[in-house]
CSV table of C-alpha atoms in Angstrom, one decimal:
chain,number,residue,atom,x,y,z
A,1,MET,CA,-118.5,-77.9,30.5
A,2,SER,CA,-115.3,-77.2,31.9
A,3,GLU,CA,-111.9,-77.8,29.6
A,4,SER,CA,-109.3,-79.9,31.3
A,5,PRO,CA,-105.8,-78.5,31.4
A,6,PRO,CA,-103.4,-80.2,29.0
A,7,THR,CA,-101.3,-82.6,30.2
A,8,GLY,CA,-98.4,-84.6,28.4
A,9,ALA,CA,-96.7,-83.3,25.6
A,10,GLN,CA,-99.1,-81.3,25.2
A,11,ALA,CA,-98.0,-78.8,28.1
A,12,THR,CA,-95.6,-76.3,27.2
A,13,ALA,CA,-92.8,-75.2,29.7
A,14,PRO,CA,-92.6,-71.0,30.0
A,15,GLU,CA,-89.6,-69.7,28.0
A,16,SER,CA,-86.8,-69.2,29.9
A,17,PRO,CA,-84.8,-65.9,29.5
A,18,PRO,CA,-81.5,-66.0,27.7
A,19,PRO,CA,-78.3,-66.1,29.4
A,20,THR,CA,-76.9,-62.9,30.4
A,21,PRO,CA,-73.1,-63.2,29.0
A,22,ALA,CA,-70.7,-63.1,31.1
A,23,ALA,CA,-68.7,-59.7,31.4
A,24,ALA,CA,-65.2,-59.3,29.7
A,25,PRO,CA,-62.2,-59.0,31.8
A,26,PRO,CA,-60.8,-55.8,32.2
A,27,LEU,CA,-57.7,-55.1,29.5
A,28,PRO,CA,-54.5,-54.4,31.1
A,29,GLU,CA,-53.6,-50.7,31.4
A,30,ALA,CA,-51.0,-50.2,29.1
A,31,VAL,CA,-47.6,-48.6,30.7
A,32,VAL,CA,-46.1,-46.0,29.1
A,33,ARG,CA,-42.3,-45.4,30.2
A,34,GLN,CA,-40.8,-42.1,29.3
A,35,ARG,CA,-37.6,-42.5,28.2
A,36,GLY,CA,-34.8,-39.6,28.7
A,37,ARG,CA,-34.1,-37.3,26.1
A,38,HIS,CA,-30.3,-37.8,25.3
A,39,ILE,CA,-28.8,-35.4,22.6
A,40,SER,CA,-26.5,-36.9,20.2
A,41,TRP,CA,-22.6,-36.1,20.0
A,42,ALA,CA,-23.0,-36.1,16.3
A,43,TRP,CA,-25.2,-32.9,16.4
A,44,LEU,CA,-22.6,-30.8,18.5
A,45,VAL,CA,-19.7,-31.4,16.1
A,46,PRO,CA,-21.4,-29.4,13.1
A,47,VAL,CA,-23.2,-27.0,15.4
A,48,ALA,CA,-19.5,-26.1,16.9
A,49,ALA,CA,-18.1,-25.8,13.3
A,50,LEU,CA,-20.6,-23.4,12.5
A,51,VAL,CA,-19.8,-21.4,15.7
A,52,LEU,CA,-16.6,-21.0,15.2
A,53,ALA,CA,-16.9,-20.3,11.4
A,54,ALA,CA,-19.4,-17.1,12.7
A,55,LEU,CA,-16.4,-16.2,15.3
A,56,LEU,CA,-13.7,-16.5,13.0
A,57,ALA,CA,-16.1,-14.1,10.1
A,58,TYR,CA,-16.7,-11.7,12.9
A,59,GLN,CA,-13.2,-11.3,13.6
A,60,ALA,CA,-11.8,-10.8,10.3
A,61,MET,CA,-15.0,-8.6,9.4
A,62,SER,CA,-14.1,-6.4,12.4
A,63,GLY,CA,-10.7,-6.2,11.7
A,64,LEU,CA,-10.9,-4.7,8.0
A,65,GLY,CA,-10.4,-1.1,7.5
A,66,ARG,CA,-11.0,0.8,4.3
A,67,VAL,CA,-10.4,0.0,0.8
A,68,ILE,CA,-7.8,2.1,-1.0
A,69,GLN,CA,-6.6,2.3,-5.0
A,70,VAL,CA,-3.2,2.4,-6.0
A,71,ARG,CA,-2.1,3.6,-9.4
A,72,PHE,CA,1.2,2.0,-11.0
A,73,HIS,CA,2.5,2.2,-14.7
A,74,GLN,CA,3.1,-1.7,-14.4
A,75,GLY,CA,1.5,-4.5,-12.3
A,76,GLN,CA,5.0,-6.0,-11.5
A,77,GLY,CA,3.4,-9.1,-11.2
A,78,ILE,CA,1.6,-8.4,-8.2
A,79,GLN,CA,-1.7,-10.5,-7.8
A,80,GLN,CA,-4.8,-10.9,-5.6
A,81,ASN,CA,-4.1,-11.7,-1.8
A,82,ASP,CA,-0.4,-10.3,-2.1
A,83,PRO,CA,0.3,-8.3,1.5
A,84,VAL,CA,0.6,-5.1,2.1
A,85,MET,CA,3.6,-4.2,4.3
A,86,TYR,CA,4.8,-1.7,6.6
A,87,ARG,CA,7.7,-2.1,8.7
A,88,GLY,CA,7.9,-5.9,8.2
A,89,VAL,CA,4.3,-6.1,9.2
A,90,GLN,CA,1.3,-7.1,7.2
A,91,VAL,CA,-0.9,-4.4,7.5
A,92,GLY,CA,-3.3,-5.3,4.7
A,93,LYS,CA,-3.9,-7.4,1.2
A,94,VAL,CA,-4.4,-6.8,-2.3
A,95,ARG,CA,-8.0,-7.2,-2.9
A,96,SER,CA,-7.5,-6.6,-6.9
A,97,VAL,CA,-5.4,-5.8,-9.5
A,98,SER,CA,-6.9,-4.1,-12.9
A,99,LEU,CA,-5.8,-2.4,-15.9
A,100,ALA,CA,-6.7,1.4,-15.7
A,101,ASP,CA,-9.7,2.9,-17.5
A,102,ASP,CA,-7.5,4.8,-20.0
A,103,LEU,CA,-5.3,1.5,-20.6
A,104,ASP,CA,-2.3,3.9,-19.5
A,105,GLY,CA,-1.9,1.9,-16.2
A,106,VAL,CA,-2.7,-0.9,-13.4
A,107,VAL,CA,-4.8,0.2,-10.6
A,108,VAL,CA,-4.2,-2.2,-7.2
A,109,ALA,CA,-7.3,-2.3,-4.9
A,110,ALA,CA,-6.2,-3.3,-1.3
A,111,GLU,CA,-8.1,-4.1,2.1
A,112,LEU,CA,-6.2,-2.4,5.1
A,113,ARG,CA,-6.8,-3.7,8.5
A,114,ARG,CA,-8.4,-1.1,11.1
A,115,ASP,CA,-5.6,-1.0,13.2
A,116,ALA,CA,-3.6,0.1,10.1
A,117,ASP,CA,-5.9,2.8,8.6
A,118,GLY,CA,-3.3,5.2,9.4
A,119,VAL,CA,-0.8,4.3,6.9
A,120,ALA,CA,-3.2,5.6,4.1
A,121,VAL,CA,-2.9,9.3,4.4
A,122,ALA,CA,-2.2,12.3,2.5
A,123,GLY,CA,2.1,11.9,1.3
A,124,SER,CA,2.0,8.3,1.6
A,125,TRP,CA,4.1,6.3,-1.1
A,126,PHE,CA,3.5,2.9,-2.2
A,127,TRP,CA,5.7,1.0,-4.4
A,128,ILE,CA,5.4,-2.8,-5.1
A,129,VAL,CA,8.5,-5.0,-4.2
A,130,ARG,CA,10.1,-7.5,-6.7
A,131,PRO,CA,13.9,-8.6,-7.3
A,132,GLU,CA,15.9,-5.9,-8.2
A,133,VAL,CA,19.5,-6.2,-8.9
A,134,SER,CA,20.9,-2.5,-9.8
A,135,LEU,CA,24.3,-0.2,-9.1
A,136,ARG,CA,23.1,0.6,-5.9
A,137,GLY,CA,22.4,-3.0,-4.8
A,138,VAL,CA,20.3,-6.2,-4.6
A,139,SER,CA,16.7,-5.7,-3.1
A,140,GLY,CA,13.7,-7.5,-3.1
A,141,LEU,CA,15.2,-11.2,-3.0
A,142,GLU,CA,12.8,-12.5,-0.7
A,143,THR,CA,10.1,-12.2,-3.5
A,144,LEU,CA,12.0,-14.8,-5.5
A,145,LEU,CA,10.3,-17.4,-3.3
A,146,GLY,CA,7.8,-15.8,-1.8
A,147,PRO,CA,4.9,-13.5,-3.5
A,148,ARG,CA,5.1,-9.6,-4.2
A,149,TYR,CA,3.7,-7.3,-1.8
A,150,MET,CA,3.0,-3.9,-2.2
A,151,GLU,CA,4.9,-1.5,0.7
A,152,VAL,CA,4.0,1.4,1.9
A,153,GLU,CA,5.7,4.5,4.0
A,154,PRO,CA,3.1,6.6,5.5
A,155,GLY,CA,2.7,10.4,5.1
A,156,ALA,CA,2.6,12.8,7.8
A,157,LYS,CA,-0.1,12.6,10.1
A,158,PRO,CA,-3.1,14.5,9.2
A,159,ALA,CA,-4.7,17.6,10.7
A,160,PRO,CA,-8.3,16.9,12.6
A,161,GLY,CA,-10.7,17.4,10.2
A,162,ALA,CA,-8.8,16.6,6.8
A,163,PRO,CA,-10.2,14.7,4.1
A,164,VAL,CA,-9.7,10.9,3.8
A,165,ILE,CA,-7.7,10.0,1.0
A,166,SER,CA,-8.4,7.0,-0.8
A,167,ASP,CA,-6.5,7.3,-3.9
A,168,PHE,CA,-2.8,7.0,-4.6
A,169,VAL,CA,-0.5,7.0,-7.1
A,170,GLY,CA,2.6,4.2,-6.8
A,171,LEU,CA,6.2,4.6,-7.3
A,172,ASP,CA,7.9,2.7,-10.1
A,173,ARG,CA,10.8,1.7,-7.7
A,174,ALA,CA,11.6,1.9,-4.3
A,175,PRO,CA,12.4,4.9,-2.6
A,176,VAL,CA,16.0,5.7,-2.4
A,177,ALA,CA,15.9,8.1,0.4
A,178,GLY,CA,16.3,7.1,4.0
A,179,ARG,CA,13.1,5.4,5.7
A,180,GLY,CA,11.4,8.6,6.8
A,181,ASP,CA,13.4,11.3,5.5
A,182,TRP,CA,10.9,12.1,2.6
A,183,ARG,CA,7.7,11.7,4.9
A,184,GLY,CA,5.3,13.9,4.0
A,185,SER,CA,7.2,14.9,1.3
A,186,GLY,CA,4.3,14.7,-1.4
A,187,LEU,CA,4.7,17.3,-4.4
A,188,ALA,CA,1.6,18.9,-4.1
A,189,GLU,CA,1.9,22.9,-4.7
A,190,GLY,CA,2.1,24.8,-1.3
A,191,THR,CA,3.2,22.0,0.9
A,192,GLY,CA,5.6,23.1,3.9
A,193,ALA,CA,9.0,21.6,3.6
A,194,GLU,CA,9.1,21.8,7.5
A,195,ASP,CA,7.4,18.4,8.0
A,196,GLY,CA,9.5,16.0,5.9
A,197,GLY,CA,11.9,16.1,3.2
A,198,LEU,CA,12.1,18.6,-0.2
A,199,GLY,CA,10.4,17.3,-3.5
A,200,LEU,CA,11.3,19.3,-6.5
A,201,VAL,CA,11.0,19.1,-10.2
A,202,LEU,CA,13.9,19.7,-12.7
A,203,GLU,CA,12.9,20.6,-16.4
A,204,ALA,CA,15.7,19.6,-18.7
A,205,THR,CA,15.6,19.5,-22.6
A,206,ARG,CA,17.5,16.1,-22.7
A,207,LEU,CA,18.0,13.3,-20.0
A,208,GLY,CA,21.5,12.5,-20.5
A,209,SER,CA,23.0,9.9,-18.1
A,210,LEU,CA,20.2,10.1,-15.0
A,211,SER,CA,18.6,7.6,-14.0
A,212,VAL,CA,16.5,6.4,-10.8
A,213,GLY,CA,18.5,6.5,-8.0
A,214,SER,CA,21.1,9.0,-9.2
A,215,PRO,CA,22.4,11.3,-6.7
A,216,VAL,CA,21.4,14.7,-5.6
A,217,SER,CA,24.4,16.1,-4.7
A,218,TYR,CA,25.8,20.1,-2.6
A,219,ARG,CA,29.6,20.6,-2.9
A,220,GLY,CA,30.2,17.0,-3.5
A,221,LEU,CA,28.1,15.5,-0.8
A,222,ARG,CA,24.9,13.3,-1.4
A,223,VAL,CA,21.8,15.3,-0.2
A,224,GLY,CA,18.9,13.3,-2.0
A,225,SER,CA,18.1,11.4,-5.0
A,226,VAL,CA,16.3,11.3,-8.1
A,227,MET,CA,12.8,9.5,-7.7
A,228,SER,CA,11.3,9.5,-10.9
A,229,ILE,CA,11.6,10.6,-14.4
A,230,GLU,CA,8.9,11.4,-16.9
A,231,LEU,CA,8.6,13.2,-20.3
A,232,GLY,CA,6.7,16.6,-19.8
A,233,ARG,CA,2.9,16.6,-20.5
A,234,ASP,CA,3.6,18.8,-23.7
A,235,GLY,CA,6.7,16.9,-24.7
A,236,ARG,CA,8.9,19.8,-24.7
A,237,ALA,CA,11.0,18.8,-21.6
A,238,VAL,CA,12.0,16.0,-19.3
A,239,GLU,CA,10.3,16.2,-15.8
A,240,VAL,CA,13.4,14.9,-13.3
A,241,VAL,CA,11.8,14.3,-9.6
A,242,VAL,CA,14.1,14.7,-7.2
A,243,PHE,CA,13.8,14.4,-3.3
A,244,VAL,CA,16.1,16.4,-0.8
A,245,GLN,CA,16.3,14.6,2.6
A,246,ARG,CA,14.9,16.9,5.5
A,247,GLN,CA,18.3,18.0,7.0
A,248,TYR,CA,19.4,19.1,3.9
A,249,ALA,CA,16.0,21.1,2.5
A,250,ARG,CA,17.4,24.3,3.8
A,251,LEU,CA,20.3,24.4,1.3
A,252,VAL,CA,17.7,24.8,-1.7
A,253,ARG,CA,16.5,28.4,-2.4
A,254,SER,CA,14.5,30.2,-4.9
A,255,ASN,CA,17.8,31.1,-6.6
A,256,SER,CA,19.5,27.8,-6.6
A,257,ARG,CA,21.0,26.4,-9.7
A,258,PHE,CA,21.0,22.7,-10.7
A,259,TRP,CA,23.2,21.1,-13.6
A,260,SER,CA,23.6,17.4,-14.3
A,261,ALA,CA,27.1,16.1,-13.2
A,262,GLY,CA,26.9,12.8,-14.6
A,263,GLY,CA,29.3,11.4,-17.1
A,264,ILE,CA,33.1,12.2,-17.8
A,265,GLY,CA,34.0,16.0,-19.4
A,266,VAL,CA,36.9,16.7,-21.3
A,267,ASP,CA,38.7,19.9,-21.8
A,268,PHE,CA,41.7,20.8,-23.9
A,269,GLY,CA,43.4,24.1,-24.4
A,270,LEU,CA,46.5,25.2,-26.2
A,271,MET,CA,47.7,26.5,-22.7
A,272,GLY,CA,46.4,24.2,-20.1
A,273,GLY,CA,46.4,20.8,-21.9
A,274,LEU,CA,44.1,18.0,-21.3
A,275,THR,CA,41.7,18.7,-18.6
A,276,VAL,CA,39.3,15.6,-17.5
A,277,LYS,CA,36.3,16.4,-15.4
A,278,ALA,CA,34.7,13.7,-13.6
A,279,GLY,CA,32.3,13.6,-10.4
A,280,SER,CA,32.0,11.0,-7.8
A,281,LEU,CA,32.1,7.5,-9.0
A,282,GLU,CA,28.5,6.7,-8.5
A,283,ALA,CA,27.8,9.8,-10.7
A,284,VAL,CA,29.9,9.0,-13.3
A,285,LEU,CA,28.2,5.5,-13.4
A,286,THR,CA,24.6,6.5,-12.9
A,287,GLY,CA,24.3,10.2,-13.5
A,288,GLY,CA,23.6,12.9,-10.8
A,289,VAL,CA,22.5,16.2,-10.1
A,290,GLU,CA,24.3,18.6,-8.6
A,291,PHE,CA,23.1,22.1,-7.3
A,292,ALA,CA,24.3,25.5,-5.8
A,293,THR,CA,23.2,28.5,-4.3
A,294,PRO,CA,24.1,32.2,-4.6
A,295,THR,CA,26.3,33.9,-2.1
A,296,ARG,CA,23.1,36.2,-1.4
A,297,ALA,CA,21.1,33.3,-0.9
A,298,GLY,CA,17.2,33.8,-2.1
A,299,ASP,CA,13.8,32.7,0.1
A,300,ARG,CA,13.2,28.6,0.8
A,301,VAL,CA,10.9,27.0,-1.5
A,302,SER,CA,8.2,24.3,-1.0
A,303,ASN,CA,7.4,20.7,-2.4
A,304,GLY,CA,6.8,20.8,-6.0
A,305,SER,CA,9.0,23.6,-6.8
A,306,ARG,CA,10.1,24.1,-10.5
A,307,PHE,CA,13.8,24.4,-11.8
A,308,ARG,CA,15.8,24.1,-14.9
A,309,LEU,CA,18.2,21.5,-15.1
A,310,ASP,CA,21.3,22.9,-16.8
A,311,ALA,CA,23.7,20.5,-19.0
A,312,GLU,CA,26.8,21.8,-16.7
A,313,ALA,CA,27.5,24.5,-14.2
A,314,GLU,CA,28.7,27.7,-15.0
A,315,LYS,CA,32.1,28.4,-13.1
A,316,ASP,CA,31.2,31.1,-11.1
A,317,TRP,CA,28.5,28.8,-9.6
A,318,LEU,CA,31.0,26.9,-8.1
A,319,GLN,CA,32.3,29.8,-6.3
A,320,TRP,CA,29.1,30.8,-4.6
A,321,SER,CA,29.6,30.5,-0.6
A,322,PRO,CA,25.9,31.4,1.2
A,323,ASP,CA,25.5,31.6,4.9
A,324,LEU,CA,22.7,29.0,5.1
A,325,GLY,CA,22.8,28.4,8.8
A,326,ASP,CA,19.2,29.7,9.2
């Protein structure tokens, strides 16, 4: 018996497949716009400042020469960064001022410009310029309002291969000889007098009226000056360092005699009465040194030669008449 197919509610419709979801529309592509790189002007200012500072530092370093040390008895108010001068031009500056290790002086360290390295050679003299009033005149007035400074006068040009000198002994006062007349006149033994003036050491038992700047005379003509006065190392004599200008160095010979010409001398005799002896006005006020050379003159002398300084001249010394034309 055959089965009849279901009818009506019994009939089940075939299952339909699920609907396919609609595809999502594509997203719009992102548009990337590249902006041009701009350098901010604010960065250029510090960069330019750094470059300028580096350039100035390089110029400053390249212009510096060597460092020298000058020893003085007194500092005279010199300070760090005070200038070092030569012929009115700054050739360096003071780096430091300190006491000497033995506490018996002041050491001034100075940096020289590279182009002025030649001012510090053997025979160079250094001194501190400060206001000074004396019988010789007034000097250093510019330091009343401005800084003190260290002045230098170069020595003779050194020979090729000569050792470099960095330590010097400064003068207590400005040299009183004409500029350039005492160039190369250091007091080292054996230094010839042909390249400068003549420096001598006179030994006296007493100082008398001498002072720095007192004249040194020959036949009443001033030919030099007293440069410094110190007590000898053994304390037995006073050492007077004098300078004779270059054009008069030939007048000093190995047998020359020196005496103190300062002050006023009085001589009284029964027959001659009262006689007053006096030198020049400058010698009367500041003291002075006079010298004479015998008629039979000795050999020429070198820098550093020593002579005795007598209290007065003997009569025959004033009668000597040597031929010193060589």
